[in-house]
CSV table of C-alpha atoms in Angstrom, one decimal:
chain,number,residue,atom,x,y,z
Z,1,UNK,CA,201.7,66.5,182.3
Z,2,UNK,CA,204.3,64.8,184.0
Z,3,UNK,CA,207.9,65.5,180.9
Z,4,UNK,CA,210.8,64.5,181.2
Z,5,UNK,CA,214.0,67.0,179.9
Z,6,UNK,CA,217.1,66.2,178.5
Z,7,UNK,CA,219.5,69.1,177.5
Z,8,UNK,CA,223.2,67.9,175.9
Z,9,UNK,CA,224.1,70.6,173.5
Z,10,UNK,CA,227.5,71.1,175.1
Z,11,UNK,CA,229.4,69.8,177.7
Z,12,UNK,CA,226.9,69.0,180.5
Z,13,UNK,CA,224.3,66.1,180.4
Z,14,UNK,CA,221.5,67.0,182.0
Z,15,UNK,CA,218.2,65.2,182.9
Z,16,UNK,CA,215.3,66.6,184.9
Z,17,UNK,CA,211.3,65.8,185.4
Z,18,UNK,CA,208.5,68.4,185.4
Z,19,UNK,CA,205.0,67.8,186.5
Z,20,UNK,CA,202.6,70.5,185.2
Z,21,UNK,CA,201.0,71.1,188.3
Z,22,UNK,CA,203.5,70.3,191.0
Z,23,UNK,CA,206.5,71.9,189.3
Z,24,UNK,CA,210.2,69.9,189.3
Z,25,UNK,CA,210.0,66.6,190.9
Z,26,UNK,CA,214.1,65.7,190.3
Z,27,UNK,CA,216.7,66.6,188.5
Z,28,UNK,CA,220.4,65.6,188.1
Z,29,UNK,CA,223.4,67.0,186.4
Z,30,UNK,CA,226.8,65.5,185.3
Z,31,UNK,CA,229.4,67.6,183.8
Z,32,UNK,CA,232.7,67.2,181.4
Z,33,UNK,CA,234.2,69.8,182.9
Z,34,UNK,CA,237.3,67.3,184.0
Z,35,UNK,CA,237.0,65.6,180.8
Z,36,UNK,CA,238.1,68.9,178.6
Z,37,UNK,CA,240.2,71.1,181.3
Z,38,UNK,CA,243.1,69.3,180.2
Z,39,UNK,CA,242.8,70.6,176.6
Z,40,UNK,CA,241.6,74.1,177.3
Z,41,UNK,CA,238.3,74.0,176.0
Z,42,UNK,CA,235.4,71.6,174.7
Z,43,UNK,CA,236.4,68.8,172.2
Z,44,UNK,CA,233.0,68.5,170.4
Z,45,UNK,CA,233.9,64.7,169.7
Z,46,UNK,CA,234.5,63.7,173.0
Z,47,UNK,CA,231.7,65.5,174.6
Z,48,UNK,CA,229.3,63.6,172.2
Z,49,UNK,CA,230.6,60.2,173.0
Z,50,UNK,CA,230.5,61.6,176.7
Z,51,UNK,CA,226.9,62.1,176.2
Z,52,UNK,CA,226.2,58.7,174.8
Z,53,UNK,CA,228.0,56.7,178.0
Z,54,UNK,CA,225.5,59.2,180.5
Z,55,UNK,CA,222.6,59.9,179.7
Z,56,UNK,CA,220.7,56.5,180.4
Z,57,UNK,CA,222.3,56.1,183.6
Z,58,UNK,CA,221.3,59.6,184.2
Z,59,UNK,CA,217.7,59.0,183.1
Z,60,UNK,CA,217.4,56.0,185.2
Z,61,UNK,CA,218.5,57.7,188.3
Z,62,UNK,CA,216.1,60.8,187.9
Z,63,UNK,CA,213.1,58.2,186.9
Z,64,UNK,CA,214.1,56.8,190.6
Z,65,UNK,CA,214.4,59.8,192.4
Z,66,UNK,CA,211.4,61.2,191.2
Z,67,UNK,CA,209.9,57.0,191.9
Z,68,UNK,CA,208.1,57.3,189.0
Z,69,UNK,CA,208.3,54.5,186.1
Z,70,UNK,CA,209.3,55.5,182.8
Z,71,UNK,CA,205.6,54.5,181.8
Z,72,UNK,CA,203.7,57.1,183.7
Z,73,UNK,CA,205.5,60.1,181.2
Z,74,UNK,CA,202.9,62.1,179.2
Z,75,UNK,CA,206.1,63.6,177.2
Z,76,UNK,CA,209.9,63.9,176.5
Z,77,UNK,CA,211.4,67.4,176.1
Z,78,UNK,CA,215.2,67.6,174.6
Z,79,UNK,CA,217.5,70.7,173.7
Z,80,UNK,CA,217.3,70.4,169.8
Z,81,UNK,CA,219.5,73.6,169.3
Z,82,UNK,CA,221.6,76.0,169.1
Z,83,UNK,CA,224.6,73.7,170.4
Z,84,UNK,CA,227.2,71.4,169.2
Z,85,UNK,CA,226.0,69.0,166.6
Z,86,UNK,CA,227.1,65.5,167.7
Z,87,UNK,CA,226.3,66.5,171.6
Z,88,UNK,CA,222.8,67.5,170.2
Z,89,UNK,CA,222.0,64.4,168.4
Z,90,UNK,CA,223.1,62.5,171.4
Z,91,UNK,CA,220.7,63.8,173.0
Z,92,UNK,CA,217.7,64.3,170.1
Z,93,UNK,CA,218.5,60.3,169.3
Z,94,UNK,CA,217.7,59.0,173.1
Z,95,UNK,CA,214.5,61.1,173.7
Z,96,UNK,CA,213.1,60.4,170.2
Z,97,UNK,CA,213.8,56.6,170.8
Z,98,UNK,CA,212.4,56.4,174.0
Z,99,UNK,CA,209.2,59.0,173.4
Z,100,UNK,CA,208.6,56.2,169.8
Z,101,UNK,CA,209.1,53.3,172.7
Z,102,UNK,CA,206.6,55.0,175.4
Z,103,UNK,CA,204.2,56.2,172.4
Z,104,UNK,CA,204.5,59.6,174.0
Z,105,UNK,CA,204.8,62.9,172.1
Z,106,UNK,CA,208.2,64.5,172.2
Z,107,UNK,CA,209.1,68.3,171.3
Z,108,UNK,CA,212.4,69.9,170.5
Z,109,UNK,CA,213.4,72.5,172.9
Z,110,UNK,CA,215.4,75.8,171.8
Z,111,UNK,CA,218.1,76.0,174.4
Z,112,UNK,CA,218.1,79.7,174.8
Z,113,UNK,CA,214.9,79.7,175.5
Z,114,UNK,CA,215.4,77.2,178.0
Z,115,UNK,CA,218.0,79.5,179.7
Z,116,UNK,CA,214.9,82.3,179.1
Z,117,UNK,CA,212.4,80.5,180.8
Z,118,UNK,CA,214.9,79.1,183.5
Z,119,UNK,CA,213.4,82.2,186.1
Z,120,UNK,CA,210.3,80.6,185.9
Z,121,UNK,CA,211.3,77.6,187.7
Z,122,UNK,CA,211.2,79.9,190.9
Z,123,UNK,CA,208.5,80.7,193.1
Z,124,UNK,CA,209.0,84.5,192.1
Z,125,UNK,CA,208.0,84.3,188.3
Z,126,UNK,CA,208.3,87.3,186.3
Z,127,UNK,CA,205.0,89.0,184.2
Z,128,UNK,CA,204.8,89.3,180.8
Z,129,UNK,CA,206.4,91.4,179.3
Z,130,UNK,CA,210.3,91.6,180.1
Z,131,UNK,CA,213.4,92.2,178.8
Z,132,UNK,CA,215.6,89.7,179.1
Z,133,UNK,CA,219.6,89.5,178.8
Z,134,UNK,CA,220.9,86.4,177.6
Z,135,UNK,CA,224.6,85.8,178.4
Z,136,UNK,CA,226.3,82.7,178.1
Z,137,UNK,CA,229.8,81.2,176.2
Z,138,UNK,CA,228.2,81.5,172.9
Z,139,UNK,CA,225.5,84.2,173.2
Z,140,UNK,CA,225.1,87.7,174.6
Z,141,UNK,CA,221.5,89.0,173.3
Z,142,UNK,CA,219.1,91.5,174.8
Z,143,UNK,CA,215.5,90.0,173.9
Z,144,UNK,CA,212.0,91.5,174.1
Z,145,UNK,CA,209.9,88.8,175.6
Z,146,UNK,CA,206.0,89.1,175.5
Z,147,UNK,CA,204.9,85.3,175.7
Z,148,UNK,CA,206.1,82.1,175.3
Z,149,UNK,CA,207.3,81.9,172.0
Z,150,UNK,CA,207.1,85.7,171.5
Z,151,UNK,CA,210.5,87.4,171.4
Z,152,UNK,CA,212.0,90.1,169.4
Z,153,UNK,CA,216.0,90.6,169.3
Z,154,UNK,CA,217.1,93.5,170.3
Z,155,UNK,CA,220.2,93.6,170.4
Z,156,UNK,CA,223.4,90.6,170.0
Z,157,UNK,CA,226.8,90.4,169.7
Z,158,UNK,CA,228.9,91.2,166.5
Z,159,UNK,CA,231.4,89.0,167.8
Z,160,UNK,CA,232.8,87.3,170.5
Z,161,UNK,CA,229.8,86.5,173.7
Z,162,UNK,CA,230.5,87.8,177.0
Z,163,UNK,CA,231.0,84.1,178.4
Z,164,UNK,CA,233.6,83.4,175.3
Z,165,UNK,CA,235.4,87.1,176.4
Z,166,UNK,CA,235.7,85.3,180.1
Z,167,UNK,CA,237.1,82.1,179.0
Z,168,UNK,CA,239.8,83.4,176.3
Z,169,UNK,CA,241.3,85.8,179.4
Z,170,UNK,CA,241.4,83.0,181.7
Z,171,UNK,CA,243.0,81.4,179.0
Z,172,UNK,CA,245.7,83.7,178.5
Z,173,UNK,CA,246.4,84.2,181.5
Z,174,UNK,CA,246.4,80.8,182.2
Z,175,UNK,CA,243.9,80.7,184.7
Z,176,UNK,CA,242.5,77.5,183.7
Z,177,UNK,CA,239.6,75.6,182.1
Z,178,UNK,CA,236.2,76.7,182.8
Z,179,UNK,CA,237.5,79.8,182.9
Z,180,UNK,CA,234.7,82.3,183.4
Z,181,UNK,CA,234.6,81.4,187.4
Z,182,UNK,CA,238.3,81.6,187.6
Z,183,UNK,CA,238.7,84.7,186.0
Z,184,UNK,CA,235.6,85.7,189.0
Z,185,UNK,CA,237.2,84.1,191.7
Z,186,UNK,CA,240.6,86.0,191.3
Z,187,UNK,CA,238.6,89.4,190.4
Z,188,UNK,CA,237.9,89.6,193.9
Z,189,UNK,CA,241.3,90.1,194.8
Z,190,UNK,CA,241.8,92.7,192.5
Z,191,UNK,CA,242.3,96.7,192.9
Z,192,UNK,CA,239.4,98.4,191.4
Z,193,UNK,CA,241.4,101.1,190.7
Z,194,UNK,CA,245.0,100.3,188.7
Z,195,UNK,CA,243.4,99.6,185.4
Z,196,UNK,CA,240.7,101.1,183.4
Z,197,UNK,CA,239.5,99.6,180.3
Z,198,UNK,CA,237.1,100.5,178.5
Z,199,UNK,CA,233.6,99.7,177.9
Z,200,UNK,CA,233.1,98.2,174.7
Z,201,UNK,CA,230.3,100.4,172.0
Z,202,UNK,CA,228.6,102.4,174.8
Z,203,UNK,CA,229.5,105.3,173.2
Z,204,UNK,CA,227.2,104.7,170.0
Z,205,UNK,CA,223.7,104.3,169.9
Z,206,UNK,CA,221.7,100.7,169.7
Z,207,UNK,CA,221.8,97.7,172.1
Z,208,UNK,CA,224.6,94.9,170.0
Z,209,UNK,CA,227.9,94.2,171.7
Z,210,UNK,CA,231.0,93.5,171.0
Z,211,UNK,CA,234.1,92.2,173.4
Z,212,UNK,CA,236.6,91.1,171.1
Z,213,UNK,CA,238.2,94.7,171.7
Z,214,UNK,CA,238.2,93.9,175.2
Z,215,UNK,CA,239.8,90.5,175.0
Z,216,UNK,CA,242.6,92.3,172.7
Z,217,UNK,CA,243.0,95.2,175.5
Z,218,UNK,CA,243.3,92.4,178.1
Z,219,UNK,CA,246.0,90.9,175.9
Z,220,UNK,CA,248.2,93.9,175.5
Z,221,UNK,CA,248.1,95.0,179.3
Z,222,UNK,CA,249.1,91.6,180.1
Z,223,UNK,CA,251.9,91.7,177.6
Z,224,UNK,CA,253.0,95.2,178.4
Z,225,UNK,CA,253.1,93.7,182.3
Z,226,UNK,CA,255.3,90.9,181.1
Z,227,UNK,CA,257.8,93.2,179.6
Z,228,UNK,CA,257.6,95.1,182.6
Z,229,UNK,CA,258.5,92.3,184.7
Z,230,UNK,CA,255.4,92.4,186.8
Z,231,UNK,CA,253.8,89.2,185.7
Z,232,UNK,CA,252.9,88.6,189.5
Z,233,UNK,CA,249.5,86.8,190.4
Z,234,UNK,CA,248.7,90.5,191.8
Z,235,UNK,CA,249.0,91.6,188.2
Z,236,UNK,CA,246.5,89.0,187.3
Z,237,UNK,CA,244.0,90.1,189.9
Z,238,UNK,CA,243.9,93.5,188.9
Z,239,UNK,CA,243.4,92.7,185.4
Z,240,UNK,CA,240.7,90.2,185.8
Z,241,UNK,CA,239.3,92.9,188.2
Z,242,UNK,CA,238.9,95.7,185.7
Z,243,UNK,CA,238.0,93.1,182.9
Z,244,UNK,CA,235.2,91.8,184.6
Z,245,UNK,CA,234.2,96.0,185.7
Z,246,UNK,CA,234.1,96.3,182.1
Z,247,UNK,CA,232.1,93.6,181.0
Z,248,UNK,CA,229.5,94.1,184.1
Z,249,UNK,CA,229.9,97.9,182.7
Z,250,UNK,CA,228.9,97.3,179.4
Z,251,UNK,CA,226.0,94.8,180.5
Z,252,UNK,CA,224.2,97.2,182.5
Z,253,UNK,CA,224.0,100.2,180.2
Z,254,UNK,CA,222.6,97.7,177.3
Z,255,UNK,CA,219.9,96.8,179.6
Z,256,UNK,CA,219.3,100.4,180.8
Z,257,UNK,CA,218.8,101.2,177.1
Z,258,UNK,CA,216.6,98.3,176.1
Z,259,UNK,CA,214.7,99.3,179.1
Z,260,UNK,CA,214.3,102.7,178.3
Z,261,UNK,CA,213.7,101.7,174.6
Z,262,UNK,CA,210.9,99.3,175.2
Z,263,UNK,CA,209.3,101.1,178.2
Z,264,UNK,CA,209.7,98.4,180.1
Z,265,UNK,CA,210.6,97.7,184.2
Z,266,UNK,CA,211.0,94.5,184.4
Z,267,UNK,CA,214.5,92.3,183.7
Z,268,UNK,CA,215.2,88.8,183.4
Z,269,UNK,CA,219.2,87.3,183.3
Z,270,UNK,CA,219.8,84.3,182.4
Z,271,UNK,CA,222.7,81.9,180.8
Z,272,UNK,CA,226.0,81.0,182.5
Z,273,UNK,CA,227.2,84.5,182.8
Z,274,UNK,CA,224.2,85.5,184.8
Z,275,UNK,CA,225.7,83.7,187.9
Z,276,UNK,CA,228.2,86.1,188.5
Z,277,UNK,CA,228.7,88.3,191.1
Z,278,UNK,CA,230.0,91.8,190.0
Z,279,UNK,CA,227.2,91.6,186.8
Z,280,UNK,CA,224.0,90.5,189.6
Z,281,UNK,CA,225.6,93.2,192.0
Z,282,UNK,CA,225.5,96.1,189.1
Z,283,UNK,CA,222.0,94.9,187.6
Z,284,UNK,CA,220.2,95.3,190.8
Z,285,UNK,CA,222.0,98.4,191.5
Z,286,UNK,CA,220.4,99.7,188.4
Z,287,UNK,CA,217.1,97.9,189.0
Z,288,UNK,CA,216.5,99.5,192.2
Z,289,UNK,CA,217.4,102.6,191.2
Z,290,UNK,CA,214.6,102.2,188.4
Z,291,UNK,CA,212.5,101.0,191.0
Z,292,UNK,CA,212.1,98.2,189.2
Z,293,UNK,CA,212.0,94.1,189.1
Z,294,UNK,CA,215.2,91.5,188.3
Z,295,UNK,CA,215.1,87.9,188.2
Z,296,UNK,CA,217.4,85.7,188.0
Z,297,UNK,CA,217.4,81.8,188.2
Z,298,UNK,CA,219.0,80.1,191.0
Z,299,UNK,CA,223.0,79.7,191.1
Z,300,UNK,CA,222.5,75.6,189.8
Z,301,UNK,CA,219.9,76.4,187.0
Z,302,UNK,CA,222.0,79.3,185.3
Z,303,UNK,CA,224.7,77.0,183.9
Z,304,UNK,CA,222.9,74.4,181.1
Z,305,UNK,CA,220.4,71.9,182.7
Z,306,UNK,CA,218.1,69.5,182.5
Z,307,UNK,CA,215.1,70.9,184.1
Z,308,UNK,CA,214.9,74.7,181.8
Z,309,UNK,CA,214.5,72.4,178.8
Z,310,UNK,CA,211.7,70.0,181.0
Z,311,UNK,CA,209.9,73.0,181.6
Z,312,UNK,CA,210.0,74.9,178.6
Z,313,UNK,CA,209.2,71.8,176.4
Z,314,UNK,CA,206.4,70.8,179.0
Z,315,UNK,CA,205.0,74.4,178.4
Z,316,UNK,CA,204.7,73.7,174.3
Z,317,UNK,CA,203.5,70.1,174.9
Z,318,UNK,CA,200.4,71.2,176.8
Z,319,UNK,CA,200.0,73.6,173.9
Z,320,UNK,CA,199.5,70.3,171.5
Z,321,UNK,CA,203.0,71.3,170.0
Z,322,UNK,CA,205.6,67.9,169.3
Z,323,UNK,CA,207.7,66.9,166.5
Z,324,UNK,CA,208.0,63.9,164.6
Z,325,UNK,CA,210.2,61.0,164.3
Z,326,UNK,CA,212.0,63.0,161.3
Z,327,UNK,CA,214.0,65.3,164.0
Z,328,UNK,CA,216.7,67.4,163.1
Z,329,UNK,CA,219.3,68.7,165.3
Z,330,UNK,CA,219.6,72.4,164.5
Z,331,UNK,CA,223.1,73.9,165.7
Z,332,UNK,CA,222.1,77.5,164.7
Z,333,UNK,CA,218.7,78.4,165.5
Z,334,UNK,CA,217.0,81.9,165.8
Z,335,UNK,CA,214.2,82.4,169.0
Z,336,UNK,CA,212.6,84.5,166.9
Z,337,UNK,CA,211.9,81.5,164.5
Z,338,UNK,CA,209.6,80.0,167.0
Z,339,UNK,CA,206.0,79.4,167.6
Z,340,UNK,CA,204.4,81.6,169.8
Z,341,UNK,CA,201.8,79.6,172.2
């Protein structure tokens, strides 16, 4: 089946084509990312009108690159949810339109397990089964994955997401919007050693997180600096140094667990969060050490895309599975809610 794939449940409009047997033919990505710095953050309104200007251009430029016509698609994937609602029905309302126009089945994509299945856009493909950490700006879930469509939660978080935790320190520490790579960025000029804070529910059993705690702690040694007249960008290293030690920290010993609790050597990582540096660098420390596998997608398919949802969707279309024209955009959505193929 050749599918095309549109994912718009945040701030990135995304538009990829898979063909069953040859893999990804083209892809291409825009992002808002200049549209919202200037506010901080993601203004759901304009990311949905944002979405409505882009994503035909952005189809008709992957249909070129891939020089293939619009009539030779067997089906249309879209990111259906978890997301923002207006961005998702951007997207929902152009693939459903087009799929009714081509007379084509279309299916409604989860888009975590987009970001799941992302690894298996490689050449290196994890076996079934794996555990798989999910961590992005709104998730941070360790997931039992069997099959397509067969995944048990294992642990999530009780509050804020370990991408969320990134973007409210680079926040208030006025690092700037996106804030998760800044936060990265100036970690690597950071001493290792001034601050040590702590690792957030490691010392209790079970596999859910929590990094509100750690945004607060970040807060308070920021403050106390302040008062201390030692606001320097040095300050601000350090910090985002041992914040980031934390969170890559707490990350690694919830995967060791689920590990250990599912007997189980193999590891996925996937979502935003999964591109950075001192979380890969402590996951394959621990991986090795197990003797076991990681996977991770590549640097471009970790952040929302176009081509995850392509191939996910293009996996439950060859399964006979599509909706009809009566689609819903679903904002909050469970994985374990869907059909196993």
């Amino acid at each position: 089946m050749l599918v095309l794939g549109i994912e718009s449940s945040c701030d990135e409009t995304g538009v990829a084509i898979y063909d069953t047997d040859k893999g990804l033919i083209a892809h291409t990505l825009y992002t808002q990312v200049e549209l919202h710095a200037q506010y901080g953050g993601v203004v759901p309104e304009l990311a949905s009108r944002d979405h409505i200007r882009k994503l035909t251009p952005l189809i008709l430029q992957t249909l070129e690159e891939a020089n293939i016509e619009r009539t030779e698609l067997d089906g249309i994937a879209y990111t259906a949810g978890p997301g923002l609602i207006g961005a998702l029905l951007a997207g929902s309302s152009v693939a459903r339109s087009l799929a009714y126009a081509l007379k084509i089945p279309a299916v409604g994509v989860h888009h975590m397990e987009g970001h799941l299945l992302a690894p298996m856009l490689e050449d290196n493909q994890p076996d079934f089964p794996f555990i798989c950490l999910l961590v992005s700006g709104g998730h941070s879930m360790l997931i039992r994955v069997d099959g397509i469509g067969e995944y048990k939660l294992l642990g999530d978080t009780l509050d804020d997401a370990a991408g969320e935790a990134f973007d409210k320190t680079a926040k208030l520490l006025e690092l700037g919007y996106p804030g998760g790579p800044n936060v990265s960025n100036l970690a690597l000029k950071g001493n290792a050693e001034r601050y040590k804070f702590p690792r957030p529910m490691v010392d209790r059993p079970g596999l859910d997180m929590s990094f509100s705690g750690l945004k607060t702690y970040t807060l308070n040694t920021w403050q106390a600096a302040i008062k201390e007249d030692d606001a320097s960008e040095q300050t601000k290293a350090d910090i985002c140094r041992a914040f980031e030690l934390a969170v890559a920290d707490t990350l690694t010993i919830k995967c060791k667990r689920a590990l250990e609790q599912e007997n189980l050597n193999r590891l996925v990582v996937a979502g935003g969060v999964s591109a950075n540096r001192e979380i890969r660098s402590k996951l394959d420390a621990l991986m090795k050490k197990r003797k076991g596998e990681v996977f991770y997608p590549r640097l471009e398919f970790c952040t929302d895309n176009g081509a995850m949802i392509a191939y996910a969707g293009a996996q439950r279309l060859l399964a006979g599975q599509s909706n009809d024209l009566n689609f819903a955009a679903t904002p909050r959505w469970s994985l374990e809610e869907l059909p196993k193929i």
